[in-house]
Short mmCIF file of C-alpha atoms in Angstrom, two decimals:
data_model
loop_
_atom_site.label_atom_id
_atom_site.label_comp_id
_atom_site.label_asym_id
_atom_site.label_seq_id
_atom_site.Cartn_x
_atom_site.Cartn_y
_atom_site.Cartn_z
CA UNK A 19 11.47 22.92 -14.35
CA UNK A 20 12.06 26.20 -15.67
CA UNK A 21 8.86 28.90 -16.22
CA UNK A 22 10.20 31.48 -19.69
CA UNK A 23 8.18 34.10 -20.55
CA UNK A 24 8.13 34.93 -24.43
CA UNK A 25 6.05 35.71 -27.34
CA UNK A 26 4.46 33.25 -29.65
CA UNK A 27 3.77 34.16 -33.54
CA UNK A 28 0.70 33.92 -32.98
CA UNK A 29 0.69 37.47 -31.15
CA UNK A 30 0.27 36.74 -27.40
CA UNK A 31 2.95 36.54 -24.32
CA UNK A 32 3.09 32.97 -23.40
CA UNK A 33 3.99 31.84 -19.61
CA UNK A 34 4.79 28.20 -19.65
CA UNK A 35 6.38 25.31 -17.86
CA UNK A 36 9.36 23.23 -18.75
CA UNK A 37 11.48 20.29 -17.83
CA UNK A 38 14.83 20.78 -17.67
CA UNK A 39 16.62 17.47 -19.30
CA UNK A 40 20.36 17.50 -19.01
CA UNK A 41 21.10 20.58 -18.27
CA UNK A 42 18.93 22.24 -21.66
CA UNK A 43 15.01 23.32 -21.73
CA UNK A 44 13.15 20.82 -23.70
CA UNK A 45 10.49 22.56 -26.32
CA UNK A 46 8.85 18.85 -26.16
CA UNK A 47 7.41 19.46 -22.56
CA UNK A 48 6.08 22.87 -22.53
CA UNK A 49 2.92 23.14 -20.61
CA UNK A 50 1.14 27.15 -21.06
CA UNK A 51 -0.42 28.36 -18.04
CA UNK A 52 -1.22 31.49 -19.65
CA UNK A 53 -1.30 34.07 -22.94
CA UNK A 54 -1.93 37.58 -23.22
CA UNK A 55 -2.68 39.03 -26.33
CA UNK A 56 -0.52 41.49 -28.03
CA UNK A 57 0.01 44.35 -30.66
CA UNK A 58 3.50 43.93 -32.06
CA UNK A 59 3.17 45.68 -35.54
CA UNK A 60 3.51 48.96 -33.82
CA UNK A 61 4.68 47.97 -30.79
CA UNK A 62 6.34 49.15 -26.98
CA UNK A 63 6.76 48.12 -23.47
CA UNK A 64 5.65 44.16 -24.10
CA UNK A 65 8.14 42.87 -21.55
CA UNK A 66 7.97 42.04 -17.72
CA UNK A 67 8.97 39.85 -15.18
CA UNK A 68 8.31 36.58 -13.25
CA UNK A 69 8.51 36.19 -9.27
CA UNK A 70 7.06 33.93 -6.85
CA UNK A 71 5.16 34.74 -3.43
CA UNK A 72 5.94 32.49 -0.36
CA UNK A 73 3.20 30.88 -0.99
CA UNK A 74 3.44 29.70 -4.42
CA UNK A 75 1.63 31.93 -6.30
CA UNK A 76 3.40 33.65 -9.68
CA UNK A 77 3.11 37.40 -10.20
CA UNK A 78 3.58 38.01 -13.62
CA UNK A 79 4.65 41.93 -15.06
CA UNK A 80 3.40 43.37 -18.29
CA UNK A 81 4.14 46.40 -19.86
CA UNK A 82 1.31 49.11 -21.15
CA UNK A 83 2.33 47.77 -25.08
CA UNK A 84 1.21 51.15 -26.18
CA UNK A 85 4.63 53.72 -28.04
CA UNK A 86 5.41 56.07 -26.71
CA UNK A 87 6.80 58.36 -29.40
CA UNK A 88 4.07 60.66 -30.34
CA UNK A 89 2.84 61.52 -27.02
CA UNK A 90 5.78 64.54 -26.25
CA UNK A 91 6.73 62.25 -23.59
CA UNK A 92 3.58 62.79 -21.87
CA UNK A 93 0.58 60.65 -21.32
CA UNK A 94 -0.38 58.72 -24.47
CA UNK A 95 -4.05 58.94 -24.72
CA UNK A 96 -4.73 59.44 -28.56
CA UNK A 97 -8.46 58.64 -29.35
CA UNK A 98 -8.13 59.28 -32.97
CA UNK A 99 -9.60 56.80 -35.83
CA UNK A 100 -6.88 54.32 -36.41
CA UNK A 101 -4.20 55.43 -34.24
CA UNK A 102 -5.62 52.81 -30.97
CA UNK A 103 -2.41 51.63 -30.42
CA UNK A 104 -1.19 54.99 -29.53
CA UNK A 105 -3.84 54.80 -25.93
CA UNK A 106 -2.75 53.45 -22.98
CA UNK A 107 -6.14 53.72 -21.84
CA UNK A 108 -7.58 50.66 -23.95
CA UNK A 109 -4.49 48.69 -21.81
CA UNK A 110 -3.36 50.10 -18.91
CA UNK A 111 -6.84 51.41 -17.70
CA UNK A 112 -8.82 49.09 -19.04
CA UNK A 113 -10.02 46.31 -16.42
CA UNK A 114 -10.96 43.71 -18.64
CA UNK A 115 -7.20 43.69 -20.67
CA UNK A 116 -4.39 42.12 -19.08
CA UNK A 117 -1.73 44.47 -20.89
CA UNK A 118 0.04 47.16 -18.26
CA UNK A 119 -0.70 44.94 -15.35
CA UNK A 120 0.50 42.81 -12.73
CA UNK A 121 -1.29 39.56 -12.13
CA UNK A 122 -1.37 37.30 -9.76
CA UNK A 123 -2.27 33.75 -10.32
CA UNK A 124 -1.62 29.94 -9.19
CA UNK A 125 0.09 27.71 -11.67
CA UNK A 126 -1.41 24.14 -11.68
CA UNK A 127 0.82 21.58 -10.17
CA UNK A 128 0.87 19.44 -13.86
CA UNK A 129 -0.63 19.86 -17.15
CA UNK A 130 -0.96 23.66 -17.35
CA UNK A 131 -2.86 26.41 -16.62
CA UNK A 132 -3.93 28.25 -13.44
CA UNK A 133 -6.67 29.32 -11.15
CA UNK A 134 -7.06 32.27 -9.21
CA UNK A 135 -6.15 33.15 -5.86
CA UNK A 136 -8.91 35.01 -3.16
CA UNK A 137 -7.29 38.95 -2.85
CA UNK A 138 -6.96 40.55 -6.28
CA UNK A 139 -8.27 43.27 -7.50
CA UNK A 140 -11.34 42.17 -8.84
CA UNK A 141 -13.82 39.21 -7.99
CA UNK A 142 -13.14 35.62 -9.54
CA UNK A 143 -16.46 36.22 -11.95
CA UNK A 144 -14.88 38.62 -13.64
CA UNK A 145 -17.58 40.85 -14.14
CA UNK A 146 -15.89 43.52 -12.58
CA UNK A 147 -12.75 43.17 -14.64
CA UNK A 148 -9.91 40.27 -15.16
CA UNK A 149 -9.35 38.28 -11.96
CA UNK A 150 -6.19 37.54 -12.81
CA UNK A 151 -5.29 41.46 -12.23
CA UNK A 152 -3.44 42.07 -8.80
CA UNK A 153 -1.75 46.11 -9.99
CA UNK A 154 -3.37 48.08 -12.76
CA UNK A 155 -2.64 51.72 -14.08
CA UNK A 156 1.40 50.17 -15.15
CA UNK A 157 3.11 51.47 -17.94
CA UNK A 158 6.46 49.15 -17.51
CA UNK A 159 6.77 47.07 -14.80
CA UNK A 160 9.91 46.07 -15.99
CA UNK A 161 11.43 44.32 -12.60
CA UNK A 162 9.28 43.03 -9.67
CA UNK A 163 10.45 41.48 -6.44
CA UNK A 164 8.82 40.06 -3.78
CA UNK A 165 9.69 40.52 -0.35
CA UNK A 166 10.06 36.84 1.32
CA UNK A 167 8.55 37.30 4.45
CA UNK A 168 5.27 38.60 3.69
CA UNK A 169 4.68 38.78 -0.08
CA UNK A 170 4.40 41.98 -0.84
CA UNK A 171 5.22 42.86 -4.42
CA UNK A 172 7.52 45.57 -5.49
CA UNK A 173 8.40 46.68 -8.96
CA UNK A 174 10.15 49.19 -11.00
CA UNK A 175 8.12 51.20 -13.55
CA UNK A 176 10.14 52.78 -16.31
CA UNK A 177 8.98 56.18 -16.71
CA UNK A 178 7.54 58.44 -19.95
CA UNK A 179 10.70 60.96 -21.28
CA UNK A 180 9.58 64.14 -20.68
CA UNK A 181 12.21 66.46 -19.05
CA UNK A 182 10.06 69.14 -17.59
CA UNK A 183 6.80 70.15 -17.03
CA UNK A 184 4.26 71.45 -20.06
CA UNK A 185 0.47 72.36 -20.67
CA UNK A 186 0.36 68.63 -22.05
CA UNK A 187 1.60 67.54 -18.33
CA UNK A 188 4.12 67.07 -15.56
CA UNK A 189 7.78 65.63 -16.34
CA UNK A 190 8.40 62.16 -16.59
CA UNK A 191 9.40 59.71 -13.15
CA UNK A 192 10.78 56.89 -13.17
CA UNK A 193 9.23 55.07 -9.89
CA UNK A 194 9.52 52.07 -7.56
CA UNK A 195 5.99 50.82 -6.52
CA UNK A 196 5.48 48.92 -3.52
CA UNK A 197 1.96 46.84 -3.36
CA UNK A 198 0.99 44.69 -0.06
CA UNK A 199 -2.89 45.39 -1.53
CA UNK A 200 -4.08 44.90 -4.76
CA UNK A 201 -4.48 48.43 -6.42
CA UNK A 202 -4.57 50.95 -9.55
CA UNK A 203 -1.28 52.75 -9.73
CA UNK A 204 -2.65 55.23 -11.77
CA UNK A 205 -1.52 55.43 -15.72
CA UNK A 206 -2.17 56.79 -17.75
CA UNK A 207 -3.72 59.54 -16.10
CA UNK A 208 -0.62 60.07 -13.27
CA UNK A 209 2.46 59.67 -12.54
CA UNK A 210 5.05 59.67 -9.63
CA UNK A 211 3.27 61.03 -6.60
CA UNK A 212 0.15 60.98 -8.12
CA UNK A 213 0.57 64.12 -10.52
CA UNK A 214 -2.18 64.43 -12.91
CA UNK A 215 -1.85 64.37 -16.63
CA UNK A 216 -4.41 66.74 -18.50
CA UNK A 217 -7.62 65.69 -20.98
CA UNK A 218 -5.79 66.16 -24.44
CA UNK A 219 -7.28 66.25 -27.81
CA UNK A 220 -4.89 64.82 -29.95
CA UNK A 221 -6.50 65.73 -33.32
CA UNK A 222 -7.00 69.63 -31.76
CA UNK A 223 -3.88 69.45 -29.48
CA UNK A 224 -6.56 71.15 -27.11
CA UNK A 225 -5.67 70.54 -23.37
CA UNK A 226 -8.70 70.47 -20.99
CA UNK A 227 -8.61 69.67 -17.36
CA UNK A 228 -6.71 67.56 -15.48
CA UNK A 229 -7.73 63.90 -14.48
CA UNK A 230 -9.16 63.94 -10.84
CA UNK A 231 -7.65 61.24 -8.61
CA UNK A 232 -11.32 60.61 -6.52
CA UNK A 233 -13.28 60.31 -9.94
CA UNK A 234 -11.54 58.39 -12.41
CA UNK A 235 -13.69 57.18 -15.37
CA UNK A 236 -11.74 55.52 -18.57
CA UNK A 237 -14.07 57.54 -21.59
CA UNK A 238 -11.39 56.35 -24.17
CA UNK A 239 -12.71 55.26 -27.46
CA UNK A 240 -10.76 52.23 -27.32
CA UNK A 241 -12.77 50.62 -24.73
CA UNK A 242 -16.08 49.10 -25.10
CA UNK A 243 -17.92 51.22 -22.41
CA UNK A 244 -17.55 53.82 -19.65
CA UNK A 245 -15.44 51.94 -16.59
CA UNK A 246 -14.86 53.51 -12.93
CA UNK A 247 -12.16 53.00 -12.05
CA UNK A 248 -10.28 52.68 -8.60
CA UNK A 249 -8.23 55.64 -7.36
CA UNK A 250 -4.90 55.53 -7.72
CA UNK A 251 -2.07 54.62 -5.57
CA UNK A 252 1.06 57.26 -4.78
CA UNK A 253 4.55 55.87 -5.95
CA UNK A 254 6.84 54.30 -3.24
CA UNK A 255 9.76 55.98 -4.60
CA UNK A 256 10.01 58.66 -7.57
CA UNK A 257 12.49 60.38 -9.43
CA UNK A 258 12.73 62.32 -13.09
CA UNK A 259 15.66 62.85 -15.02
CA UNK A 260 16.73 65.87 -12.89
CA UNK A 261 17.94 65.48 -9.02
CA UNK A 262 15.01 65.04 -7.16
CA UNK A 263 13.87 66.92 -4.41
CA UNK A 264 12.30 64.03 -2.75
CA UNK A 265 15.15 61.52 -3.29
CA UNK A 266 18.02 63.27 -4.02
CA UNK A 267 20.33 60.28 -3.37
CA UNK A 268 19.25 58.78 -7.06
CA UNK A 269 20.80 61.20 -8.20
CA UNK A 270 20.34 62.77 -11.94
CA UNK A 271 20.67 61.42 -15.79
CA UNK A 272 18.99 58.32 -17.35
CA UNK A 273 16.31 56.59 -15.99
CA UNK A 274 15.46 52.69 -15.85
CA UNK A 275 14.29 51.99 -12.30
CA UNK A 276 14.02 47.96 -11.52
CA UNK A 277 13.10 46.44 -7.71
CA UNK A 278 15.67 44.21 -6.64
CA UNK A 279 16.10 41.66 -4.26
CA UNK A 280 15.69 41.55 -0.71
CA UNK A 281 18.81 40.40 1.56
CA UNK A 282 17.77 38.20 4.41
CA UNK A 283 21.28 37.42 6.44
CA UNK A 284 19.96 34.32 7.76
CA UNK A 285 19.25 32.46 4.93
CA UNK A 286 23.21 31.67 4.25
CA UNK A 287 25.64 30.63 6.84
CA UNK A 288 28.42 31.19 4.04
CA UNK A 289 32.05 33.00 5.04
CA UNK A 290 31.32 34.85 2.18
CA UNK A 291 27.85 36.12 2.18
CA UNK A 292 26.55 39.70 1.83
CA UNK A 293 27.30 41.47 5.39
CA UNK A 294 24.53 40.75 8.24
CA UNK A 295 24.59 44.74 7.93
CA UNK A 296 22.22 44.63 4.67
CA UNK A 297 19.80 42.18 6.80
CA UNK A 298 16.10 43.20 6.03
CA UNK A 299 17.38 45.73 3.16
CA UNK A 300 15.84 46.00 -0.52
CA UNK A 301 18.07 46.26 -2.77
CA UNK A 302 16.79 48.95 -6.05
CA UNK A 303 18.66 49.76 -8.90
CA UNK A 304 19.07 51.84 -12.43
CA UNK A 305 19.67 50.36 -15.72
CA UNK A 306 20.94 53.90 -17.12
CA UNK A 307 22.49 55.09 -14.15
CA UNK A 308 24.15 51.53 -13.01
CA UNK A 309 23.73 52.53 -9.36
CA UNK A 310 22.48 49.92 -6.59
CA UNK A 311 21.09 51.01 -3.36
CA UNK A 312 19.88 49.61 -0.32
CA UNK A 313 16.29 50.72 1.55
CA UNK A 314 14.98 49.16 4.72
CA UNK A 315 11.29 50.16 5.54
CA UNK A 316 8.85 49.49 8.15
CA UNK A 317 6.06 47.02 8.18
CA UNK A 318 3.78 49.83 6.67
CA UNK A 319 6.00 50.69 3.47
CA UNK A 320 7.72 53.92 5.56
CA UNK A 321 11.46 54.09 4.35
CA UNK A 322 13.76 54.23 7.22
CA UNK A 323 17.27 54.70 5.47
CA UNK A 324 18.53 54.61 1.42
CA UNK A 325 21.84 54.06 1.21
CA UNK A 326 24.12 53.08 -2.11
CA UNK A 327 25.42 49.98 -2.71
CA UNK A 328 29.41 49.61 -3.65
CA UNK A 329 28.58 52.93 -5.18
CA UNK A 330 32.87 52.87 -6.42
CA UNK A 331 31.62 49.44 -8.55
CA UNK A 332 30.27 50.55 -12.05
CA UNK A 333 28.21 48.03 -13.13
CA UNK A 334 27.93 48.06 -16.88
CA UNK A 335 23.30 48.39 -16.82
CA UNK A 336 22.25 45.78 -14.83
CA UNK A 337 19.38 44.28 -15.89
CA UNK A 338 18.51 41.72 -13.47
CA UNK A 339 19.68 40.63 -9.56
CA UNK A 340 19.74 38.23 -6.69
CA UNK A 341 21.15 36.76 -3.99
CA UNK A 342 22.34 33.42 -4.04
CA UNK A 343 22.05 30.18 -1.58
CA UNK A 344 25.49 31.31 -0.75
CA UNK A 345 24.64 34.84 0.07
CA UNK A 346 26.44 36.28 -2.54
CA UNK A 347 24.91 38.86 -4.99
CA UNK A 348 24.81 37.83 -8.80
CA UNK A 349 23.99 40.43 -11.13
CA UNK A 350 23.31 40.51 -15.09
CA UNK A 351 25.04 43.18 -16.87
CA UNK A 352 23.57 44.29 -20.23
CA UNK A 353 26.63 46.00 -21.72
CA UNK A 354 26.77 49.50 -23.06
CA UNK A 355 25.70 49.46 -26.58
CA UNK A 356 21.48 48.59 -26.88
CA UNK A 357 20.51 45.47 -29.29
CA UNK A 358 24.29 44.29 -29.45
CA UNK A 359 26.47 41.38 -28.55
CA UNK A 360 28.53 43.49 -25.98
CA UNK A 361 31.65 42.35 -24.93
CA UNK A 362 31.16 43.57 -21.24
CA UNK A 363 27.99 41.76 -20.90
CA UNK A 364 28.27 39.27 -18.66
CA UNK A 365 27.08 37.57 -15.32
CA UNK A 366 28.42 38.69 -11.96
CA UNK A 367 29.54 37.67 -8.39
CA UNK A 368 29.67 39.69 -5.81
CA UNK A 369 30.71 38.37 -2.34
CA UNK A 370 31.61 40.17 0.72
CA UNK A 371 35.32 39.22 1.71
CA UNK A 372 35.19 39.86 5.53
CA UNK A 373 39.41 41.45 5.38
CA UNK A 374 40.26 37.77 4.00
CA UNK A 375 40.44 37.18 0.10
CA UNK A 376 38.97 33.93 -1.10
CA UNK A 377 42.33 31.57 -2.96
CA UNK A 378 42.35 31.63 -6.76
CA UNK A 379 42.43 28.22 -8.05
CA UNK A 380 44.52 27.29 -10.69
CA UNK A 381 44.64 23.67 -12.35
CA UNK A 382 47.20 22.67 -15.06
CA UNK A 383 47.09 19.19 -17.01
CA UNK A 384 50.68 17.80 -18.43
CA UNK A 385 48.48 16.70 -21.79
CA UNK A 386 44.62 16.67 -22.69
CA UNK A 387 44.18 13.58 -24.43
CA UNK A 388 45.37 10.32 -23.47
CA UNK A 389 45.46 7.26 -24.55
CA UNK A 390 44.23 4.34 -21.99
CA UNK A 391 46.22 3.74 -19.16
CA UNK A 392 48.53 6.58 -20.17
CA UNK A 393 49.37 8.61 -16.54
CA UNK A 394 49.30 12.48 -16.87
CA UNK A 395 49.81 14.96 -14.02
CA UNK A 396 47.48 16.81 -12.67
CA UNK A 397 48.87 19.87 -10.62
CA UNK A 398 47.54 23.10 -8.65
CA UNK A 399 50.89 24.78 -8.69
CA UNK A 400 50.17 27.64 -9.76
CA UNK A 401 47.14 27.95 -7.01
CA UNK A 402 47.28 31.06 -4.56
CA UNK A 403 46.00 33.29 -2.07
CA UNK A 404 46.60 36.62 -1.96
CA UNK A 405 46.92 36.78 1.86
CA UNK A 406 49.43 34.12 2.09
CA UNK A 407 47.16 31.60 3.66
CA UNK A 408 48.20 27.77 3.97
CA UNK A 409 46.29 26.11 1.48
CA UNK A 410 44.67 22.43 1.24
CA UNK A 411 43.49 20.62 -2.35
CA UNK A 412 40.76 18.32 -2.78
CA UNK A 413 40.33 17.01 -6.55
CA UNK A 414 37.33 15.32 -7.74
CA UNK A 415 36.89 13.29 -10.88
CA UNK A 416 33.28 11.95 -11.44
CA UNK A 417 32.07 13.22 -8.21
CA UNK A 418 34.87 11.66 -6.29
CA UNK A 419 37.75 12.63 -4.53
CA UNK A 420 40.77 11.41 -5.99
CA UNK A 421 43.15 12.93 -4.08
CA UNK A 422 43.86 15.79 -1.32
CA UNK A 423 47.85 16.63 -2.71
CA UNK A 424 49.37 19.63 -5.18
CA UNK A 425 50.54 17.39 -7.58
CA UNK A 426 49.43 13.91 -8.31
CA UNK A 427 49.73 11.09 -11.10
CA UNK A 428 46.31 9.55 -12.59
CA UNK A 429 45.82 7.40 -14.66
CA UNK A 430 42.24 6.45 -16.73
CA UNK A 431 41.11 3.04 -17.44
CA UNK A 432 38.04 3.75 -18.88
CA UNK A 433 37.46 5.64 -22.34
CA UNK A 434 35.81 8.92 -22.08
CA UNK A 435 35.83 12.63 -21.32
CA UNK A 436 36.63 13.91 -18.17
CA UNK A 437 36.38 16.89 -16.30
CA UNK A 438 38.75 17.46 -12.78
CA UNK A 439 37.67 19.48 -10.36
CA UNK A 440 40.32 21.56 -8.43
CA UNK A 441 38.73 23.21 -4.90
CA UNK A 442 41.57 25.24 -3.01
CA UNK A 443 40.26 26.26 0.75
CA UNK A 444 42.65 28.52 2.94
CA UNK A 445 43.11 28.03 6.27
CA UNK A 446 39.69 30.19 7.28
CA UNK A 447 37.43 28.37 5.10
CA UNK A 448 37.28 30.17 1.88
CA UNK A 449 37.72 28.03 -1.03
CA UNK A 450 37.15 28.49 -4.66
CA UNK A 451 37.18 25.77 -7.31
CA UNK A 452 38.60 25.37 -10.82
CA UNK A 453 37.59 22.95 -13.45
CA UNK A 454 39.80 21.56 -16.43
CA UNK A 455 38.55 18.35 -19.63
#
């Protein structure tokens, strides 16, 4: 079973349950386990991601759904008649909306829906605010992770646009939040390390005083009453478009920060995994800037080392990453041109090659269709490795091995379409595997 998150036509995200039925997602057995309501007339920052704690329950990332474009890349807080969907304050500061959150929840085994695990932010009544709510004060949590050996919950928030400081506020950051307690992470009132965003008056353009971190109250218009709220977290990690100060390594340009996997070495006894090295690292990593780096921390969230990733590979945006059953790291490249079938968009393997390349399989057929009983050859020929290993051939038809030679003769006595499987191995165990119809 698969769990898609998407948006109905009826206006709200949708998180629901499949069965997967030869290989495709049947529409027939979708089972909701929740919606969230949505604005999508004038519309920003409605996606988010899906990730799993050890213990089975789903965090689930949504963005602030408030545009961005009339704020002067600032905080968008306009309270003006009509113009609501221009105030991130009636989502992402607003306890009792699910919008520019992270919840936290516990899909029911069958038939939908969810109930509510004990730790979020607020108490199951919901009097307080939603109990689904585990992170508030997000603008767009556009990549979470989970670390496996504890749960806590990590996430990239993609940043507002302004490039430097102003009487309307401080530059934008792009920052990686790390949560092991439920908490408000501020927006839209700060950003980054907790810098404060001023009172604005967007009919006047009149700046008053900036929002205090110890007294937050969400005033906004857009909000049925007056809500305390609780005072906000620092970012984990935080950078702006410029190099920054803190975290120079990130270097300078673009900004789309996402939380990646975490590597445990242990967890793959392949030749070709990710090097025990990485053990315990998190891997982060920019859509804009395309660069991956590895950070190991202590129990307590303190960041020991940052380090870049393959930082010669130039990974054309990565949008999404993680490690395999085989240890190897498969990453989603967007391509280069936004809203367009790129040609360099495409799904990636990376494995680590311990000073021994992996064979290329290579499988040739002397014809494609048969008639029955007619013998064709099958050959791996033109099979190699590029260290000059010995190589052995195992070929499977049907999910059996039909023979362990180069070359061989077959022939079919039953009608049908076939697929052979070529696996080459070298003489140190690393195989790869070629399939032909």
């Amino acid at each position: 079973m698969d769990l898609p998150f998407y948006t109905r036509k009826d206006l709200h995200h949708a998180v629901s349950r499949f069965r997967l039925q030869n290989d495709s997602l049947s529409h027939l057995t979708e089972e909701t386990i929740i919606t969230i309501p949505i604005d999508l007339e004038k519309s920003a920052h409605t996606g988010g991601s899906l990730a799993f704690d050890p213990k089975g329950n789903l965090f689930i990332s949504i963005g602030d759904n408030t545009p961005p474009w009339f704020s002067q890349g600032h905080a968008p807080l306009d309270e003006r008649p009509g113009r609501s969907v221009y105030d991130a304050q009636r989502t992402s500061a607003n306890k009792f909306d699910l919008r520019g959150k992270i919840l936290r929840i516990t899909p029911r085994p069958e038939r939908g829906g969810f109930t509510v695990p004990e730790g979020n932010l607020f108490p199951a009544d919901g009097k307080q605010g939603r109990p689904e709510i585990y992170a508030m004060g997000c603008r767009n949590p556009y990549r979470i992770s989970i670390d496996p050996r504890d749960g806590t919950l990590y996430w990239g928030e993609v940043g507002p646009d302004a490039g430097e400081d102003s009487p309307f506020g401080p530059r934008g950051y792009d920052e990686i939040n790390r949560a092991k307690r439920p908490g408000n992470f501020g927006w839209p009132y700060f950003v980054g390390n907790n810098r404060p965003y001023p009172q604005v008056d967007f009919a006047t353009q009149q700046v008053g005083q900036p929002f205090d971190p110890q007294n937050i109250v969400n005033r906004s218009v857009n909000v049925p009453e007056e809500q305390p709220l609780p005072a906000p977290l620092s970012a984990w990690i935080y950078y702006p478009y410029d190099q920054s100060a803190d975290f120079p390594l990130l270097g300078s340009g673009g900004r789309t920060a996402m939380a990646g996997p975490f590597y445990l070495a242990e967890r793959s006894t392949s030749v070709n995994r990710f090097p025990v090295y990485y053990d315990q690292a998190m891997l982060i990593y920019d859509w804009m800037r395309g660069w991956v780096m590895a950070v190991w921390s202590e129990a307590d969230g303190q960041i020991q080392s940052m380090e870049p990733v393959l930082p010669h590979l130039k990974l054309a945006n990565p949008i999404d990453m993680d490690f395999g059953p085989d240890g190897a790291l498969y990453v989603l490249e967007y391509g280069y041109t936004w809203y367009s079938q790129n040609p360099e968009a495409t799904l990636s393997r990376i494995t680590y090659e311990q000073s021994n390349r992996s064979p290329l399989a290579r499988l040739s057929l002397s014809d494609s269709v048969l008639a029955l009983g007619q013998a064709v050859q099958l050959s791996a020929a033109a099979s190699y490795d590029l260290d000059g290993d010995r190589l052995t051939y195992t070929w499977q038809l049907d999910g059996q091995v039909v023979s362990t030679q180069a070359t061989f003769e077959h022939h079919f006595d039953r009608p049908g379409i076939y697929y052979p499987t070529l696996e080459v191995r070298d003489s140190r165990g690393y195989a790869s595997r070629s399939q032909g119809a």
